[in-house]
Short mmCIF file of C-alpha atoms in Angstrom, two decimals:
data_model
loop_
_atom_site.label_atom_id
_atom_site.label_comp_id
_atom_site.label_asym_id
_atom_site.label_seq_id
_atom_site.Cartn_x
_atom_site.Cartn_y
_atom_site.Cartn_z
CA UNK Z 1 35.25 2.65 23.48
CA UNK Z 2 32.78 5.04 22.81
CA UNK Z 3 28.77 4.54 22.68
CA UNK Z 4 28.25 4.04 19.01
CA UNK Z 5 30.32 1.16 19.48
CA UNK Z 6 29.38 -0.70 22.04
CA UNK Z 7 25.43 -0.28 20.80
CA UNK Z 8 23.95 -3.33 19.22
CA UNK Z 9 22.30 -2.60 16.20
CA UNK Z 10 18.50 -1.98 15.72
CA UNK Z 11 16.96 -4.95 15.19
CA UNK Z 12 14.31 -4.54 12.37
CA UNK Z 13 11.60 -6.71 13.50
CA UNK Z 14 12.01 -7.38 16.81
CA UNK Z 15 8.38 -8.99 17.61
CA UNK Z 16 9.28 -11.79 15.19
CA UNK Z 17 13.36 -12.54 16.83
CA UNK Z 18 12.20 -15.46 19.12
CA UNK Z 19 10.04 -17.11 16.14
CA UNK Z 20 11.08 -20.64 13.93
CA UNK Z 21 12.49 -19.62 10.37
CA UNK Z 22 9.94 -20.28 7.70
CA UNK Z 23 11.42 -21.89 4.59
CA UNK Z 24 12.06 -18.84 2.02
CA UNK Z 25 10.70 -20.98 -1.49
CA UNK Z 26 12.20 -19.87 -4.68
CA UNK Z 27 10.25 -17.87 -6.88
CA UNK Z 28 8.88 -19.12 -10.32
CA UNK Z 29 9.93 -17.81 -13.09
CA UNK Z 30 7.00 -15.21 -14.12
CA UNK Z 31 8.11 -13.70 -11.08
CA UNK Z 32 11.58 -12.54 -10.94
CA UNK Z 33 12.60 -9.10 -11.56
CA UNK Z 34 16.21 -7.82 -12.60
CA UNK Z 35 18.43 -5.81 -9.92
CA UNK Z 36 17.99 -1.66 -10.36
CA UNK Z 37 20.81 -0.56 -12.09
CA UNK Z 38 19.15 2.40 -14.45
CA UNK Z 39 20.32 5.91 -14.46
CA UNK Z 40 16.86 6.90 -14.50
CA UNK Z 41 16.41 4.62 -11.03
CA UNK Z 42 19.59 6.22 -9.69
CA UNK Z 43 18.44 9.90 -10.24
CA UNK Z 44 15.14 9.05 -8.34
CA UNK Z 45 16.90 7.44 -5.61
CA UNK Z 46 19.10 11.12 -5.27
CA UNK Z 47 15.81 12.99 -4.72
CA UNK Z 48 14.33 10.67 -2.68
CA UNK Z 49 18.08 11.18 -0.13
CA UNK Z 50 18.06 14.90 -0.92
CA UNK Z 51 15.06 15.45 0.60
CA UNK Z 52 15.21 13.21 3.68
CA UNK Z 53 12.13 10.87 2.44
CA UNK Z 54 11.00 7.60 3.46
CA UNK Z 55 9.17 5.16 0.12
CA UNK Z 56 7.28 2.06 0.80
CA UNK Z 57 9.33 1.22 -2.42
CA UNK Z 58 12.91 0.30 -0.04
CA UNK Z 59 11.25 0.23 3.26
CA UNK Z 60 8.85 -2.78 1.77
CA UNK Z 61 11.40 -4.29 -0.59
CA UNK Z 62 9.04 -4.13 -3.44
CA UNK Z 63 9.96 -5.90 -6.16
CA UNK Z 64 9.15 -3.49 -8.78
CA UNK Z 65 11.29 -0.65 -7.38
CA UNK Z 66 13.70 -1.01 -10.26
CA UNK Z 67 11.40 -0.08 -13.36
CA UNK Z 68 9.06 2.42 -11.16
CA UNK Z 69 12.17 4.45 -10.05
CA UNK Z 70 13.27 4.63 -14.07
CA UNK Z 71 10.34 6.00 -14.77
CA UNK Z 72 10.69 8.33 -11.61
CA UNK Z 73 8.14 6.94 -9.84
CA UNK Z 74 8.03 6.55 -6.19
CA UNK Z 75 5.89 6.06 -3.20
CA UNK Z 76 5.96 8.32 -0.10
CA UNK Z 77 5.96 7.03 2.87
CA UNK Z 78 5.20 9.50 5.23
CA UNK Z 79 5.32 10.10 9.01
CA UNK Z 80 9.15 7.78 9.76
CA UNK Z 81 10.16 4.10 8.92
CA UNK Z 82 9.32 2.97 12.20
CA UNK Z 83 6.08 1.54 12.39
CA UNK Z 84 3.49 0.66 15.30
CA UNK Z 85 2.01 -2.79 14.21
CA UNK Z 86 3.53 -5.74 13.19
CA UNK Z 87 1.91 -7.53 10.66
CA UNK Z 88 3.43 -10.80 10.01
CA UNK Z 89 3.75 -10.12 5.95
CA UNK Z 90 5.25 -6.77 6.40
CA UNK Z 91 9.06 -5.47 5.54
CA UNK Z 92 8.58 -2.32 7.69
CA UNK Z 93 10.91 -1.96 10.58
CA UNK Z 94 8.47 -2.00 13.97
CA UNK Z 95 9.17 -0.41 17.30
CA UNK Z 96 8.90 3.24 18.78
CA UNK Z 97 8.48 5.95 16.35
CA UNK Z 98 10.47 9.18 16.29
CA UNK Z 99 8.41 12.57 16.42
CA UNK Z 100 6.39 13.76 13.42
CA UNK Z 101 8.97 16.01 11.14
CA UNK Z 102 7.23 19.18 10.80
CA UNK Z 103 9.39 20.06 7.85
CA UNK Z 104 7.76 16.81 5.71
CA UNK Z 105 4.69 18.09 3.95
CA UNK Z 106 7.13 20.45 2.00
CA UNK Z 107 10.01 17.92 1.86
CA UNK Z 108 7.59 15.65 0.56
CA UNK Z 109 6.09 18.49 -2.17
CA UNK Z 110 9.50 19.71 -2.91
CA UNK Z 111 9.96 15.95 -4.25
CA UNK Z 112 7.16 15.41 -6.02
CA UNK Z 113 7.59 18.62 -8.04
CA UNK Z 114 11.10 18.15 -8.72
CA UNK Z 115 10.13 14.70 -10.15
CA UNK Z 116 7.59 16.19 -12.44
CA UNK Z 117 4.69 13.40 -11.28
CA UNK Z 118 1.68 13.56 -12.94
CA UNK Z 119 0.41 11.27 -10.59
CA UNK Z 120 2.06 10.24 -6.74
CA UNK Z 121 0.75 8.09 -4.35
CA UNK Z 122 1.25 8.91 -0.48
CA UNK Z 123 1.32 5.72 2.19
CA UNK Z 124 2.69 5.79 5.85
CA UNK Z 125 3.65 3.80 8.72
CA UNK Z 126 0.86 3.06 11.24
CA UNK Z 127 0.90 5.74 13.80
CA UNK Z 128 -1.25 4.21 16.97
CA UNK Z 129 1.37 6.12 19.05
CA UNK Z 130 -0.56 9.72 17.76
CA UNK Z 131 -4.13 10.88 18.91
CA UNK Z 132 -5.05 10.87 15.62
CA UNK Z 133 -3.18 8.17 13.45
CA UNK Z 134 -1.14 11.30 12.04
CA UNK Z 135 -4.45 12.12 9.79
CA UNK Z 136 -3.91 15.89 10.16
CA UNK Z 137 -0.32 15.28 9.07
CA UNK Z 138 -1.59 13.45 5.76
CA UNK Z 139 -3.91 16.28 4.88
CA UNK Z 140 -0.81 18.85 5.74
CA UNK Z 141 1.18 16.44 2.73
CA UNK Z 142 -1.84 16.62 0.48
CA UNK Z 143 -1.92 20.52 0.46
CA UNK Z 144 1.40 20.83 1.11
CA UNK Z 145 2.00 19.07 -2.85
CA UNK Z 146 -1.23 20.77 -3.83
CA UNK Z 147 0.29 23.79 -3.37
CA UNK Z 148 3.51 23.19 -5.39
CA UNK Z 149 2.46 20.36 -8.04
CA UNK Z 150 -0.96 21.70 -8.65
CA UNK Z 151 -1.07 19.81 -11.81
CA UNK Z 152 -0.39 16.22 -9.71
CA UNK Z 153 -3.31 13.98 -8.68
CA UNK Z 154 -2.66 12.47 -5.50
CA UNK Z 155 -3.22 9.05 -4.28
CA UNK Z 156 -3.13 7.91 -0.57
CA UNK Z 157 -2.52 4.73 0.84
CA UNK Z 158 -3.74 5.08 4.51
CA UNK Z 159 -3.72 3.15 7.73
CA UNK Z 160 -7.01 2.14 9.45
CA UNK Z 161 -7.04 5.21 12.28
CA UNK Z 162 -8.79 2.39 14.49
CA UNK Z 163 -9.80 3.72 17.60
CA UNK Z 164 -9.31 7.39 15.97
CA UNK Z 165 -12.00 8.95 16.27
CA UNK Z 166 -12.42 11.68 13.29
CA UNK Z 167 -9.65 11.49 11.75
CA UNK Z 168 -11.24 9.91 8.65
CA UNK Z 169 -12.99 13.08 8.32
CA UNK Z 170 -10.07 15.29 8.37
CA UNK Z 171 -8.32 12.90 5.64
CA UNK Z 172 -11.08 12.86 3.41
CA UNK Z 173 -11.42 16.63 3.81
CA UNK Z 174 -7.82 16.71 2.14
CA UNK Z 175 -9.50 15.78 -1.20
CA UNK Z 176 -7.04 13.13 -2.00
CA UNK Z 177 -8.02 12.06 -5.96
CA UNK Z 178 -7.93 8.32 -4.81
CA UNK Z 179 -8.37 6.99 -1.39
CA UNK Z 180 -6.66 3.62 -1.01
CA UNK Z 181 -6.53 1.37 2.50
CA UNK Z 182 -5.80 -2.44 1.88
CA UNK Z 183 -7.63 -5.12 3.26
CA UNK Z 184 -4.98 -7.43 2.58
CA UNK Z 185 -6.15 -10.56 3.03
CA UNK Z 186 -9.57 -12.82 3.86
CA UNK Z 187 -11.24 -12.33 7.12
CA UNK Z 188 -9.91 -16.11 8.27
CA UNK Z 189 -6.11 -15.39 7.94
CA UNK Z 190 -6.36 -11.56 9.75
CA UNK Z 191 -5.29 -12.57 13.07
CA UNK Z 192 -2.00 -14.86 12.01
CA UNK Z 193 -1.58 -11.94 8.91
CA UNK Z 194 -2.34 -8.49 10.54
CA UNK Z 195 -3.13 -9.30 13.68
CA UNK Z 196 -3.07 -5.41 14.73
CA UNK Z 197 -6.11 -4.86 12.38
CA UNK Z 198 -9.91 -5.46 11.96
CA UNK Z 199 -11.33 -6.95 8.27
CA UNK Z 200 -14.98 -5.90 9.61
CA UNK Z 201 -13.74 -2.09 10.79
CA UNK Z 202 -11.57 -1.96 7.22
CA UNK Z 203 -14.06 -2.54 4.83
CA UNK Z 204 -16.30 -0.02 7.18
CA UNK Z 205 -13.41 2.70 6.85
CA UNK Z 206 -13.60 2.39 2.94
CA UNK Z 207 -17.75 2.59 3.16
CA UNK Z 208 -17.56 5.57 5.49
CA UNK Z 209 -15.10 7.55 2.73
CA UNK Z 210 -17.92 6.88 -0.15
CA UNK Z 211 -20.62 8.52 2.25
CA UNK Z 212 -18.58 11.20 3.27
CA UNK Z 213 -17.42 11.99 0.04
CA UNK Z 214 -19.44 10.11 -3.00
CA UNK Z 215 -17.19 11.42 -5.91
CA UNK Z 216 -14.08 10.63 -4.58
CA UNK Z 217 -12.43 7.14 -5.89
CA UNK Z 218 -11.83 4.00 -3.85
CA UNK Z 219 -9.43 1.51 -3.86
CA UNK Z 220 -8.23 -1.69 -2.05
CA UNK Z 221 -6.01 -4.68 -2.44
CA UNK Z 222 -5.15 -8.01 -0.72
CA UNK Z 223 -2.19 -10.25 -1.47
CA UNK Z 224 -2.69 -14.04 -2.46
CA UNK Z 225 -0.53 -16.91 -1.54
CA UNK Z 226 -0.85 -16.52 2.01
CA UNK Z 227 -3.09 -19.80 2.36
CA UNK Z 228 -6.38 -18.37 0.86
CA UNK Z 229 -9.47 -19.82 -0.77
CA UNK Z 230 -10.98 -18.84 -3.84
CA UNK Z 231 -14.30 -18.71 -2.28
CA UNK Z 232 -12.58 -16.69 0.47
CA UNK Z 233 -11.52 -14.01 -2.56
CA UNK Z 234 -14.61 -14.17 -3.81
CA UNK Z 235 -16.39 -13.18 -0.94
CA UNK Z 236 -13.65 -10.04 -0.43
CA UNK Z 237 -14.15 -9.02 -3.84
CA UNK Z 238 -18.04 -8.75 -2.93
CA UNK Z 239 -17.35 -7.39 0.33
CA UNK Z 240 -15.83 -4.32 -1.27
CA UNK Z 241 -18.62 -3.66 -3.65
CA UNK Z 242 -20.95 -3.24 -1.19
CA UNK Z 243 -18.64 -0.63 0.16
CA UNK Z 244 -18.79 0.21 -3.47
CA UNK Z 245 -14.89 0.64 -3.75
CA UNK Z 246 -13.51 1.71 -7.37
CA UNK Z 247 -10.39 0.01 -7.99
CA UNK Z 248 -9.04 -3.40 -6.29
CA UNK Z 249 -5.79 -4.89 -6.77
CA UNK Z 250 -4.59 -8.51 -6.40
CA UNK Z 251 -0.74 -9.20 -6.18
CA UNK Z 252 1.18 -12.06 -4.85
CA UNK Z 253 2.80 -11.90 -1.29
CA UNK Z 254 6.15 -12.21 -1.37
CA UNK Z 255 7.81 -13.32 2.14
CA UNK Z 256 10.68 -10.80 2.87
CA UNK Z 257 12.41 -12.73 5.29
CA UNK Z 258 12.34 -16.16 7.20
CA UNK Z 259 10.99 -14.78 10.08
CA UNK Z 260 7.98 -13.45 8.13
CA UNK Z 261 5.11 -15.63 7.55
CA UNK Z 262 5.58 -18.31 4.65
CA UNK Z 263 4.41 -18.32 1.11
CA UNK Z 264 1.55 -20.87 0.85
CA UNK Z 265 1.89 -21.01 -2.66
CA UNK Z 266 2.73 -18.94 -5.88
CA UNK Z 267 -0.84 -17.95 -7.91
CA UNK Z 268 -0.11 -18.76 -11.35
CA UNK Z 269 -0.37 -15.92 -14.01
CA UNK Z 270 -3.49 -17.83 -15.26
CA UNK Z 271 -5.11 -17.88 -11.77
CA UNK Z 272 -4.75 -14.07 -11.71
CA UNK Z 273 -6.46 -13.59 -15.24
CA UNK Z 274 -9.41 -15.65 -13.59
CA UNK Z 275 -9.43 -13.22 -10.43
CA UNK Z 276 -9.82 -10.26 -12.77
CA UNK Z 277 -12.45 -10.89 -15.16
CA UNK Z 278 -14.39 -12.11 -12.04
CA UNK Z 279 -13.38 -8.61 -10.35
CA UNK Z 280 -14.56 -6.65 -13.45
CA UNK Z 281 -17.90 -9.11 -13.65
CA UNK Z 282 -19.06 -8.03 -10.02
CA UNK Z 283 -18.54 -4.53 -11.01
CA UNK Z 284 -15.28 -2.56 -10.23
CA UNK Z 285 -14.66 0.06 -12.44
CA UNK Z 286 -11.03 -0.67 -12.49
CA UNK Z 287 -8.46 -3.88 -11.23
CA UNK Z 288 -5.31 -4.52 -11.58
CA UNK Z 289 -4.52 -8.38 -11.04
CA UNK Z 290 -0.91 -10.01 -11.84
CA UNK Z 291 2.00 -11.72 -9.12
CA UNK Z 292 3.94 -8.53 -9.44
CA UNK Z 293 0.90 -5.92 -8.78
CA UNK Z 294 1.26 -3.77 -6.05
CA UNK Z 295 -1.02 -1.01 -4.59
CA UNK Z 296 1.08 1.44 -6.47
CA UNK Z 297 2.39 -0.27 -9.27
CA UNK Z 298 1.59 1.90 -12.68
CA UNK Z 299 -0.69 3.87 -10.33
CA UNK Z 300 -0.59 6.60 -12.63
CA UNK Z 301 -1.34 4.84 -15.57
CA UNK Z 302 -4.14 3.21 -13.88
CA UNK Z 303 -5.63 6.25 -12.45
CA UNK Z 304 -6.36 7.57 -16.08
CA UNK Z 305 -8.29 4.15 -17.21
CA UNK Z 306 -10.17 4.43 -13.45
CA UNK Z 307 -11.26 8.05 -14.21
CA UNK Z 308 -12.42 6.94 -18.12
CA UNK Z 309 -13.74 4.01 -16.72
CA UNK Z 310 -16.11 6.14 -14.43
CA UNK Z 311 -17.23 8.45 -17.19
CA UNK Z 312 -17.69 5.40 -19.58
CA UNK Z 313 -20.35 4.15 -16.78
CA UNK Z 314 -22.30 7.63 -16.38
CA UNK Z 315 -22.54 8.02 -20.18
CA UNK Z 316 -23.81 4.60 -20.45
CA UNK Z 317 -26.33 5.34 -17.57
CA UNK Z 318 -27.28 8.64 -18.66
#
């Protein structure tokens, strides 16, 4: 018998093996989605396995991967599939990473031009196995599609480089167009939620970004339904102003899995409405707040009203 077969397979999340299954509740209506079956999603997917890429899109099970794809939309994920924390909400398979791919900045450019995106947004695993959170390899992605989508704004979705010491710098040096890391949800629920992360050292990365660079757009999102208050919202949503972040987004968490932790409850379309004309009243230029959002759902589309938005606020002003 030869190795292949006598080797169990992987097992995705194997921090969460030894815990109780969670009940998995049945979505509402407003929130089911229809299977991918496009040939718009199916040409995407073919790039995507042409050119050896990772997207948050299958790795996360996001359930919007079926109309981004037809319109050829799809998130990087950069730097493997294997990630280093494991956050109780998360899809992601955890473990040991593999070795940065040298060869992915161009694989990664190589995609996005033969896509034709006007606008792509870049995420990764968490990389606490790499001296520097794999920052330099995010700016090397950032030229890298620079350099052969020149036209393309980019959008990254980064970790939190704690303990890292400068790679913020090095990121921000990049000149992303949007700089997006997730808070995910309130300070209370962080150490049953992410328990890898800190709220406090978060909302500090996002501040640090503004004063680095003061032009360059901000963004955030949590997820709701995890066992949140409103207050608790609330006080994120001012939280991130005084880090004066751009853009927030507010989706519903989905549980992937039994093992993962539970849905507290679905936020009703209505509720959602109410979170974003509060967002808008305490002064984000842009927000995007429905159960399906997702930090790059209609990024591109967003991006344009973010970048009026901004100009709207400085005519006004001046």
């Amino acid at each position: 018998m030869s190795t292949s077969e006598t080797k169990p397979p992987r097992v995705r999340h194997p921090e969460k093996a030894h815990k109780p299954d969670q009940e998995v509740k049945r979505k509402p209506a407003w929130i089911r989605v229809k299977a991918p079956v496009s040939k718009e999603y199916q040409a995407t997917r073919a790039v995507v396995k042409e050119n050896g890429l990772h997207t948050v899109c299958e790795e996360a099970a996001c359930p919007n991967i079926g109309e981004c794809w037809a319109q050829r939309h799809a998130t990087m994920m950069i730097m493997g599939g294997i990630c280093t924390r494991a956050c109780s909400f998360c899809n992601v398979a955890t473990g040991k990473p593999n070795a940065l791919d040298p060869f992915e900045p161009t694989n990664v450019a190589t995609a996005v031009a033969k896509l034709g995106l006007k606008h792509v947004v870049i995420t990764s695993v968490d990389r606490d196995d790499l001296a520097d959170g794999g920052a330099q390899h995010f700016a090397d992605v950032i030229r890298a599609v620079r350099e052969a989508a020149p036209e393309t704004t980019i959008e990254i979705l980064t970790p939190d480089f704690l303990r890292k010491e400068g790679a913020l710098e090095v990121v921000v040096a990049a000149k992303p167009d949007v700089f997006n890391h997730n808070l995910e949800t309130v300070p209370r629920l962080y150490t049953e939620v992410r328990p890898g992360a800190r709220y406090f050292h978060s909302l500090r990365l996002l501040d640090e970004v503004k004063r680095l660079d003061p032009s360059m757009f901000t963004k955030s999102g949590i997820m709701v339904g995890l066992g949140e208050s409103k207050s608790e919202v609330l006080q994120v949503m001012d939280d991130l102003r005084s880090a004066e972040v751009d853009f927030l987004t507010i989706g519903q968490y989905l549980q992937p899995t039994p093992k993962h932790h539970f849905v507290d409850r679905f936020v009703t379309p209505e509720e959602f409405k109410q979170y974003e004309a509060m967002a808008y009243n305490k002064g984000f230029l842009m927000v995007s707040a429905s159960p399906l959002t997702r930090s790059s759902y209609h990024a591109g589309d967003d991006f344009a009203r973010l970048r009026a938005a901004r100009e709207a606020r400085l005519a006004a002003a001046g």
